[in-house]
């Protein structure tokens, strides 16, 4: 890192993946079990090390549109709140289609 360049470190011992786990735990409490299990539980997420962005992967276009319309606002609020507590900065939520498994044989 260049001299004079600041970095915000998350709390000691915190792993970025825990941010998504915290969001899931909160949504599990807020949503009916069937809704949570159908729409939220199957989602996967990656978080940048500096907690600036979380990408949530959704299985197909229909689910992506539904999650965006029904849950993205609440997810973004929960994630942003947790990121501010952990690193003092905001986090950007990005929804994306999950990469498909390659069927090409090598």
CSV table of N, CA, C and O in Angstrom, one decimal:
chain,number,residue,atom,x,y,z
A,1,UNK,N,0.9,-1.2,0.0
A,1,UNK,CA,0.0,0.0,0.0
A,1,UNK,C,0.9,1.2,0.0
A,1,UNK,O,1.9,1.3,0.7
A,2,UNK,N,0.5,2.2,-0.8
A,2,UNK,CA,1.3,3.5,-0.9
A,2,UNK,C,1.2,4.2,0.4
A,2,UNK,O,0.2,4.2,1.1
A,3,UNK,N,2.3,5.0,0.7
A,3,UNK,CA,2.3,5.8,1.9
A,3,UNK,C,1.2,6.8,1.9
A,3,UNK,O,0.9,7.4,0.9
A,4,UNK,N,0.6,7.0,3.0
A,4,UNK,CA,-0.5,8.0,3.1
A,4,UNK,C,-1.8,7.4,2.7
A,4,UNK,O,-2.8,8.1,2.9
A,5,UNK,N,-1.9,6.2,2.1
A,5,UNK,CA,-3.2,5.7,1.7
A,5,UNK,C,-3.8,5.0,2.9
A,5,UNK,O,-3.2,4.1,3.5
A,6,UNK,N,-5.0,5.4,3.2
A,6,UNK,CA,-5.7,4.8,4.4
A,6,UNK,C,-6.5,3.6,3.9
A,6,UNK,O,-7.0,3.5,2.8
A,7,UNK,N,-6.7,2.7,4.8
A,7,UNK,CA,-7.6,1.5,4.6
A,7,UNK,C,-8.4,1.4,5.9
A,7,UNK,O,-7.9,1.6,7.0
A,8,UNK,N,-9.6,1.0,5.7
A,8,UNK,CA,-10.5,0.7,6.9
A,8,UNK,C,-10.5,-0.8,7.1
A,8,UNK,O,-10.8,-1.6,6.3
A,9,UNK,N,-10.1,-1.1,8.3
A,9,UNK,CA,-10.0,-2.5,8.7
A,9,UNK,C,-11.3,-2.9,9.4
A,9,UNK,O,-11.7,-2.2,10.4
A,10,UNK,N,-11.9,-4.1,9.1
A,10,UNK,CA,-13.0,-4.6,9.8
A,10,UNK,C,-12.6,-4.9,11.3
A,10,UNK,O,-11.4,-5.0,11.5
A,11,UNK,N,-13.5,-5.1,12.2
A,11,UNK,CA,-13.1,-5.5,13.5
A,11,UNK,C,-12.3,-6.7,13.5
A,11,UNK,O,-12.4,-7.6,12.7
A,12,UNK,N,-11.3,-6.8,14.5
A,12,UNK,CA,-10.4,-7.9,14.5
A,12,UNK,C,-11.2,-9.2,14.6
A,12,UNK,O,-12.1,-9.4,15.3
A,13,UNK,N,-10.7,-10.2,13.8
A,13,UNK,CA,-11.3,-11.5,13.8
A,13,UNK,C,-12.5,-11.7,13.0
A,13,UNK,O,-13.0,-12.7,12.8
A,14,UNK,N,-13.0,-10.6,12.4
A,14,UNK,CA,-14.2,-10.6,11.5
A,14,UNK,C,-13.8,-11.1,10.1
A,14,UNK,O,-12.9,-10.7,9.5
A,15,UNK,N,-14.6,-12.0,9.6
A,15,UNK,CA,-14.4,-12.5,8.2
A,15,UNK,C,-15.6,-11.9,7.4
A,15,UNK,O,-16.7,-11.9,7.8
A,16,UNK,N,-15.3,-11.4,6.2
A,16,UNK,CA,-16.3,-10.8,5.4
A,16,UNK,C,-17.5,-11.6,5.1
A,16,UNK,O,-18.6,-11.2,5.1
A,17,UNK,N,-17.3,-13.0,5.0
A,17,UNK,CA,-18.5,-13.8,4.8
A,17,UNK,C,-19.5,-13.8,5.9
A,17,UNK,O,-20.7,-14.1,5.8
A,18,UNK,N,-19.0,-13.4,7.1
A,18,UNK,CA,-19.9,-13.3,8.3
A,18,UNK,C,-21.0,-12.2,8.1
A,18,UNK,O,-22.1,-12.3,8.7
A,19,UNK,N,-20.7,-11.3,7.3
A,19,UNK,CA,-21.6,-10.2,7.0
A,19,UNK,C,-22.9,-10.8,6.3
A,19,UNK,O,-24.0,-10.5,6.7
A,20,UNK,N,-22.8,-11.7,5.4
A,20,UNK,CA,-23.9,-12.3,4.7
A,20,UNK,C,-24.6,-13.2,5.7
A,20,UNK,O,-25.8,-13.3,5.7
A,21,UNK,N,-23.9,-13.9,6.5
A,21,UNK,CA,-24.5,-14.8,7.5
A,21,UNK,C,-25.3,-14.0,8.5
A,21,UNK,O,-26.4,-14.5,8.9
A,22,UNK,N,-24.9,-12.8,8.9
A,22,UNK,CA,-25.7,-12.0,9.8
A,22,UNK,C,-27.0,-11.6,9.1
A,22,UNK,O,-28.0,-11.5,9.7
A,23,UNK,N,-26.9,-11.2,7.8
A,23,UNK,CA,-28.1,-10.8,7.1
A,23,UNK,C,-29.1,-12.0,7.0
A,23,UNK,O,-30.3,-11.8,7.2
A,24,UNK,N,-28.6,-13.2,6.7
A,24,UNK,CA,-29.4,-14.4,6.6
A,24,UNK,C,-30.1,-14.6,7.9
A,24,UNK,O,-31.3,-14.9,8.0
A,25,UNK,N,-29.4,-14.5,9.0
A,25,UNK,CA,-30.0,-14.8,10.3
A,25,UNK,C,-31.1,-13.8,10.6
A,25,UNK,O,-32.1,-14.2,11.1
A,26,UNK,N,-30.9,-12.5,10.3
A,26,UNK,CA,-31.9,-11.5,10.5
A,26,UNK,C,-33.2,-11.8,9.7
A,26,UNK,O,-34.3,-11.7,10.1
A,27,UNK,N,-32.9,-12.1,8.4
A,27,UNK,CA,-34.1,-12.3,7.5
A,27,UNK,C,-34.8,-13.6,7.9
A,27,UNK,O,-36.0,-13.6,7.8
A,28,UNK,N,-34.1,-14.6,8.4
A,28,UNK,CA,-34.8,-15.8,8.9
A,28,UNK,C,-35.7,-15.5,10.1
A,28,UNK,O,-36.8,-16.1,10.2
A,29,UNK,N,-35.4,-14.5,10.8
A,29,UNK,CA,-36.3,-14.1,11.9
A,29,UNK,C,-37.5,-13.2,11.5
A,29,UNK,O,-38.5,-13.3,12.0
A,30,UNK,N,-37.2,-12.4,10.4
A,30,UNK,CA,-38.3,-11.5,9.9
A,30,UNK,C,-39.3,-12.1,9.0
A,30,UNK,O,-40.5,-11.7,9.0
A,31,UNK,N,-38.9,-13.1,8.2
A,31,UNK,CA,-39.7,-13.7,7.2
A,31,UNK,C,-40.4,-15.0,7.6
A,31,UNK,O,-39.8,-15.7,8.4
A,32,UNK,N,-41.5,-15.3,7.1
A,32,UNK,CA,-42.1,-16.6,7.3
A,32,UNK,C,-41.1,-17.7,6.8
A,32,UNK,O,-40.4,-17.5,5.8
A,33,UNK,N,-41.1,-18.8,7.5
A,33,UNK,CA,-40.1,-19.8,7.2
A,33,UNK,C,-40.1,-20.3,5.7
A,33,UNK,O,-39.1,-20.4,5.1
A,34,UNK,N,-41.4,-20.4,5.2
A,34,UNK,CA,-41.5,-20.9,3.8
A,34,UNK,C,-40.9,-19.9,2.8
A,34,UNK,O,-40.2,-20.2,1.9
A,35,UNK,N,-41.1,-18.6,3.0
A,35,UNK,CA,-40.6,-17.6,2.2
A,35,UNK,C,-39.0,-17.5,2.3
A,35,UNK,O,-38.4,-17.5,1.3
A,36,UNK,N,-38.5,-17.6,3.5
A,36,UNK,CA,-37.1,-17.6,3.7
A,36,UNK,C,-36.5,-18.8,3.0
A,36,UNK,O,-35.5,-18.6,2.2
A,37,UNK,N,-37.0,-20.0,3.2
A,37,UNK,CA,-36.4,-21.2,2.6
A,37,UNK,C,-36.5,-21.2,1.1
A,37,UNK,O,-35.7,-21.8,0.4
A,38,UNK,N,-37.6,-20.6,0.6
A,38,UNK,CA,-37.8,-20.6,-0.9
A,38,UNK,C,-36.9,-19.6,-1.6
A,38,UNK,O,-36.2,-19.9,-2.6
A,39,UNK,N,-36.8,-18.4,-1.1
A,39,UNK,CA,-36.2,-17.3,-1.8
A,39,UNK,C,-34.9,-16.8,-1.3
A,39,UNK,O,-34.0,-16.4,-2.1
A,40,UNK,N,-34.6,-16.9,0.0
A,40,UNK,CA,-33.4,-16.4,0.6
A,40,UNK,C,-32.3,-17.4,0.8
A,40,UNK,O,-31.1,-17.3,0.5
A,41,UNK,N,-32.7,-18.5,1.5
A,41,UNK,CA,-31.7,-19.5,1.9
A,41,UNK,C,-30.9,-20.1,0.7
A,41,UNK,O,-29.7,-20.3,0.9
A,42,UNK,N,-31.4,-20.3,-0.5
A,42,UNK,CA,-30.6,-20.8,-1.6
A,42,UNK,C,-29.6,-19.8,-2.2
A,42,UNK,O,-28.7,-20.2,-2.9
A,43,UNK,N,-29.6,-18.5,-1.8
A,43,UNK,CA,-28.7,-17.5,-2.3
A,43,UNK,C,-27.3,-17.7,-1.8
A,43,UNK,O,-27.1,-18.1,-0.7
A,44,UNK,N,-26.4,-17.4,-2.6
A,44,UNK,CA,-25.0,-17.4,-2.2
A,44,UNK,C,-24.4,-16.0,-2.4
A,44,UNK,O,-25.0,-15.2,-3.2
A,45,UNK,N,-23.4,-15.7,-1.7
A,45,UNK,CA,-22.9,-14.3,-1.7
A,45,UNK,C,-21.4,-14.3,-1.6
A,45,UNK,O,-20.8,-15.2,-0.9
A,46,UNK,N,-20.8,-13.3,-2.2
A,46,UNK,CA,-19.3,-13.0,-2.0
A,46,UNK,C,-19.2,-11.6,-1.5
A,46,UNK,O,-20.0,-10.7,-2.0
A,47,UNK,N,-18.3,-11.3,-0.6
A,47,UNK,CA,-18.1,-10.0,-0.1
A,47,UNK,C,-16.6,-9.6,-0.3
A,47,UNK,O,-15.7,-10.4,-0.1
A,48,UNK,N,-16.4,-8.4,-0.7
A,48,UNK,CA,-15.1,-7.9,-0.9
A,48,UNK,C,-14.4,-7.8,0.5
A,48,UNK,O,-15.0,-7.6,1.5
A,49,UNK,N,-13.1,-8.0,0.5
A,49,UNK,CA,-12.3,-8.0,1.8
A,49,UNK,C,-12.5,-6.7,2.5
A,49,UNK,O,-12.5,-6.6,3.7
A,50,UNK,N,-12.7,-5.6,1.8
A,50,UNK,CA,-12.8,-4.2,2.4
A,50,UNK,C,-14.3,-3.9,2.8
A,50,UNK,O,-14.6,-2.8,3.2
A,51,UNK,N,-15.2,-4.9,2.6
A,51,UNK,CA,-16.6,-4.7,2.9
A,51,UNK,C,-17.2,-3.6,2.1
A,51,UNK,O,-18.2,-3.0,2.5
A,52,UNK,N,-16.7,-3.3,0.9
A,52,UNK,CA,-17.3,-2.2,0.1
A,52,UNK,C,-18.5,-2.7,-0.8
A,52,UNK,O,-19.3,-2.0,-1.2
A,53,UNK,N,-18.4,-4.1,-1.2
A,53,UNK,CA,-19.5,-4.6,-2.0
A,53,UNK,C,-19.8,-6.1,-1.7
A,53,UNK,O,-18.9,-6.8,-1.4
A,54,UNK,N,-21.1,-6.4,-1.7
A,54,UNK,CA,-21.5,-7.8,-1.6
A,54,UNK,C,-22.3,-8.1,-2.9
A,54,UNK,O,-23.1,-7.4,-3.3
A,55,UNK,N,-21.9,-9.2,-3.5
A,55,UNK,CA,-22.6,-9.7,-4.7
A,55,UNK,C,-23.4,-11.0,-4.2
A,55,UNK,O,-22.8,-11.9,-3.7
A,56,UNK,N,-24.7,-10.9,-4.4
A,56,UNK,CA,-25.6,-12.0,-4.1
A,56,UNK,C,-26.0,-12.7,-5.4
A,56,UNK,O,-26.4,-12.1,-6.3
A,57,UNK,N,-25.7,-14.0,-5.4
A,57,UNK,CA,-26.0,-14.8,-6.6
A,57,UNK,C,-27.3,-15.5,-6.6
A,57,UNK,O,-27.6,-16.2,-5.6
A,58,UNK,N,-28.1,-15.3,-7.6
A,58,UNK,CA,-29.4,-15.9,-7.7
A,58,UNK,C,-29.5,-16.9,-8.8
A,58,UNK,O,-28.8,-16.7,-9.9
A,59,UNK,N,-30.2,-18.0,-8.7
A,59,UNK,CA,-30.2,-19.1,-9.6
A,59,UNK,C,-30.7,-18.9,-11.0
A,59,UNK,O,-30.1,-19.5,-12.0
A,60,UNK,N,-31.7,-18.0,-11.2
A,60,UNK,CA,-32.2,-17.8,-12.5
A,60,UNK,C,-32.8,-16.4,-12.6
A,60,UNK,O,-33.0,-15.7,-11.6
A,61,UNK,N,-33.2,-16.0,-13.8
A,61,UNK,CA,-33.7,-14.6,-14.1
A,61,UNK,C,-35.0,-14.4,-13.3
A,61,UNK,O,-35.2,-13.3,-12.7
A,62,UNK,N,-35.9,-15.3,-13.3
A,62,UNK,CA,-37.2,-15.2,-12.6
A,62,UNK,C,-36.9,-14.9,-11.1
A,62,UNK,O,-37.4,-13.9,-10.5
A,63,UNK,N,-36.1,-15.7,-10.5
A,63,UNK,CA,-35.7,-15.5,-9.0
A,63,UNK,C,-35.0,-14.2,-8.8
A,63,UNK,O,-35.2,-13.5,-7.8
A,64,UNK,N,-34.1,-13.9,-9.7
A,64,UNK,CA,-33.4,-12.6,-9.6
A,64,UNK,C,-34.4,-11.4,-9.6
A,64,UNK,O,-34.3,-10.5,-8.7
A,65,UNK,N,-35.3,-11.4,-10.5
A,65,UNK,CA,-36.3,-10.3,-10.5
A,65,UNK,C,-37.2,-10.3,-9.3
A,65,UNK,O,-37.5,-9.2,-8.7
A,66,UNK,N,-37.6,-11.5,-8.8
A,66,UNK,CA,-38.4,-11.6,-7.6
A,66,UNK,C,-37.6,-11.1,-6.4
A,66,UNK,O,-38.2,-10.3,-5.6
A,67,UNK,N,-36.4,-11.6,-6.2
A,67,UNK,CA,-35.6,-11.2,-5.0
A,67,UNK,C,-35.3,-9.7,-5.1
A,67,UNK,O,-35.4,-9.0,-4.1
A,68,UNK,N,-35.1,-9.1,-6.3
A,68,UNK,CA,-34.8,-7.7,-6.4
A,68,UNK,C,-36.1,-6.9,-6.0
A,68,UNK,O,-36.0,-5.9,-5.3
A,69,UNK,N,-37.2,-7.4,-6.5
A,69,UNK,CA,-38.5,-6.6,-6.2
A,69,UNK,C,-38.9,-6.8,-4.7
A,69,UNK,O,-39.4,-5.8,-4.1
A,70,UNK,N,-38.8,-8.0,-4.2
A,70,UNK,CA,-39.4,-8.2,-2.9
A,70,UNK,C,-38.4,-8.1,-1.7
A,70,UNK,O,-38.9,-7.7,-0.6
A,71,UNK,N,-37.1,-8.3,-1.9
A,71,UNK,CA,-36.2,-8.5,-0.7
A,71,UNK,C,-35.0,-7.6,-0.8
A,71,UNK,O,-34.3,-7.4,0.2
A,72,UNK,N,-34.6,-7.1,-2.0
A,72,UNK,CA,-33.4,-6.4,-2.1
A,72,UNK,C,-33.3,-5.1,-1.2
A,72,UNK,O,-32.2,-4.9,-0.6
A,73,UNK,N,-34.4,-4.4,-1.1
A,73,UNK,CA,-34.3,-3.2,-0.2
A,73,UNK,C,-34.0,-3.6,1.2
A,73,UNK,O,-33.2,-2.9,1.9
A,74,UNK,N,-34.6,-4.6,1.8
A,74,UNK,CA,-34.4,-5.0,3.2
A,74,UNK,C,-33.0,-5.6,3.3
A,74,UNK,O,-32.3,-5.3,4.3
A,75,UNK,N,-32.6,-6.4,2.3
A,75,UNK,CA,-31.2,-7.0,2.4
A,75,UNK,C,-30.2,-5.9,2.4
A,75,UNK,O,-29.2,-5.9,3.2
A,76,UNK,N,-30.4,-4.9,1.5
A,76,UNK,CA,-29.4,-3.8,1.4
A,76,UNK,C,-29.3,-3.0,2.7
A,76,UNK,O,-28.2,-2.7,3.2
A,77,UNK,N,-30.5,-2.8,3.3
A,77,UNK,CA,-30.5,-2.0,4.6
A,77,UNK,C,-29.8,-2.8,5.7
A,77,UNK,O,-29.0,-2.3,6.5
A,78,UNK,N,-30.1,-4.1,5.8
A,78,UNK,CA,-29.4,-5.0,6.8
A,78,UNK,C,-27.9,-5.0,6.6
A,78,UNK,O,-27.1,-4.9,7.6
A,79,UNK,N,-27.5,-5.2,5.4
A,79,UNK,CA,-26.1,-5.3,5.1
A,79,UNK,C,-25.4,-4.0,5.3
A,79,UNK,O,-24.3,-4.0,5.9
A,80,UNK,N,-26.0,-2.9,4.9
A,80,UNK,CA,-25.4,-1.6,5.1
A,80,UNK,C,-25.2,-1.3,6.6
A,80,UNK,O,-24.2,-0.8,7.1
A,81,UNK,N,-26.2,-1.6,7.4
A,81,UNK,CA,-26.2,-1.4,8.8
A,81,UNK,C,-25.0,-2.2,9.5
A,81,UNK,O,-24.2,-1.7,10.2
A,82,UNK,N,-24.9,-3.5,9.1
A,82,UNK,CA,-23.8,-4.3,9.6
A,82,UNK,C,-22.5,-3.8,9.2
A,82,UNK,O,-21.5,-3.8,10.0
A,83,UNK,N,-22.3,-3.4,7.9
A,83,UNK,CA,-21.0,-2.9,7.4
A,83,UNK,C,-20.6,-1.6,8.1
A,83,UNK,O,-19.5,-1.5,8.4
A,84,UNK,N,-21.6,-0.8,8.4
A,84,UNK,CA,-21.2,0.5,9.1
A,84,UNK,C,-20.7,0.2,10.5
A,84,UNK,O,-19.8,0.8,11.0
A,85,UNK,N,-21.4,-0.8,11.1
A,85,UNK,CA,-20.9,-1.2,12.5
A,85,UNK,C,-19.5,-1.8,12.5
A,85,UNK,O,-18.7,-1.6,13.4
A,86,UNK,N,-19.2,-2.6,11.4
A,86,UNK,CA,-18.0,-3.3,11.4
A,86,UNK,C,-16.8,-2.5,10.8
A,86,UNK,O,-15.7,-2.6,11.3
A,87,UNK,N,-17.1,-1.7,9.9
A,87,UNK,CA,-16.0,-0.9,9.2
A,87,UNK,C,-16.2,0.5,9.1
A,87,UNK,O,-15.3,1.3,8.6
A,88,UNK,N,-17.4,1.0,9.5
A,88,UNK,CA,-17.6,2.5,9.4
A,88,UNK,C,-17.9,3.0,8.0
A,88,UNK,O,-17.9,4.2,7.8
A,89,UNK,N,-18.1,2.1,7.1
A,89,UNK,CA,-18.4,2.5,5.7
A,89,UNK,C,-19.7,1.8,5.2
A,89,UNK,O,-20.2,0.8,5.8
A,90,UNK,N,-20.2,2.3,4.1
A,90,UNK,CA,-21.3,1.7,3.5
A,90,UNK,C,-20.9,0.5,2.6
A,90,UNK,O,-19.7,0.4,2.2
A,91,UNK,N,-21.9,-0.3,2.3
A,91,UNK,CA,-21.6,-1.4,1.4
A,91,UNK,C,-22.7,-1.4,0.2
A,91,UNK,O,-23.8,-1.0,0.4
A,92,UNK,N,-22.2,-1.8,-0.9
A,92,UNK,CA,-23.1,-1.8,-2.1
A,92,UNK,C,-23.6,-3.3,-2.3
A,92,UNK,O,-22.8,-4.2,-2.3
A,93,UNK,N,-24.9,-3.4,-2.4
A,93,UNK,CA,-25.5,-4.7,-2.7
A,93,UNK,C,-25.6,-4.8,-4.2
A,93,UNK,O,-26.2,-4.0,-4.9
A,94,UNK,N,-25.1,-6.0,-4.8
A,94,UNK,CA,-25.3,-6.3,-6.2
A,94,UNK,C,-25.9,-7.6,-6.3
A,94,UNK,O,-25.5,-8.6,-5.7
A,95,UNK,N,-27.0,-7.7,-7.1
A,95,UNK,CA,-27.6,-9.0,-7.4
A,95,UNK,C,-27.2,-9.4,-8.8
A,95,UNK,O,-27.1,-8.7,-9.7
A,96,UNK,N,-26.8,-10.7,-8.9
A,96,UNK,CA,-26.3,-11.2,-10.2
A,96,UNK,C,-26.8,-12.7,-10.3
A,96,UNK,O,-27.1,-13.4,-9.4
A,97,UNK,N,-26.9,-13.1,-11.6
A,97,UNK,CA,-27.2,-14.5,-11.9
A,97,UNK,C,-26.0,-15.3,-11.5
A,97,UNK,O,-24.8,-15.0,-11.7
A,98,UNK,N,-26.3,-16.5,-10.9
A,98,UNK,CA,-25.2,-17.4,-10.5
A,98,UNK,C,-24.5,-17.9,-11.7
A,98,UNK,O,-25.2,-18.2,-12.7
A,99,UNK,N,-23.2,-18.1,-11.7
A,99,UNK,CA,-22.6,-18.6,-12.9
A,99,UNK,C,-23.0,-20.1,-13.1
A,99,UNK,O,-23.2,-20.8,-12.2
A,100,UNK,N,-23.2,-20.4,-14.4
A,100,UNK,CA,-23.6,-21.8,-14.7
A,100,UNK,C,-22.4,-22.7,-14.8
A,100,UNK,O,-21.4,-22.2,-15.2
A,101,UNK,N,-22.7,-23.9,-14.4
A,101,UNK,CA,-21.6,-24.9,-14.5
A,101,UNK,C,-21.3,-25.1,-16.0
A,101,UNK,O,-22.2,-25.3,-16.8
A,102,UNK,N,-20.0,-25.2,-16.3
A,102,UNK,CA,-19.6,-25.4,-17.6
A,102,UNK,C,-19.9,-26.9,-18.0
A,102,UNK,O,-19.4,-27.8,-17.3
A,103,UNK,N,-20.5,-27.1,-19.1
A,103,UNK,CA,-20.8,-28.5,-19.5
A,103,UNK,C,-19.7,-29.0,-20.5
A,103,UNK,O,-19.7,-30.1,-21.0
A,104,UNK,N,-18.8,-28.1,-20.9
A,104,UNK,CA,-17.7,-28.4,-21.8
A,104,UNK,C,-16.7,-29.4,-21.1
A,104,UNK,O,-16.4,-29.2,-19.9
A,105,UNK,N,-16.4,-30.4,-21.8
A,105,UNK,CA,-15.4,-31.4,-21.3
A,105,UNK,C,-14.0,-31.1,-21.8
A,105,UNK,O,-13.8,-30.7,-22.9
A,106,UNK,N,-13.1,-31.2,-20.9
A,106,UNK,CA,-11.7,-31.0,-21.3
A,106,UNK,C,-10.9,-32.2,-21.4
A,106,UNK,O,-11.2,-33.2,-20.8
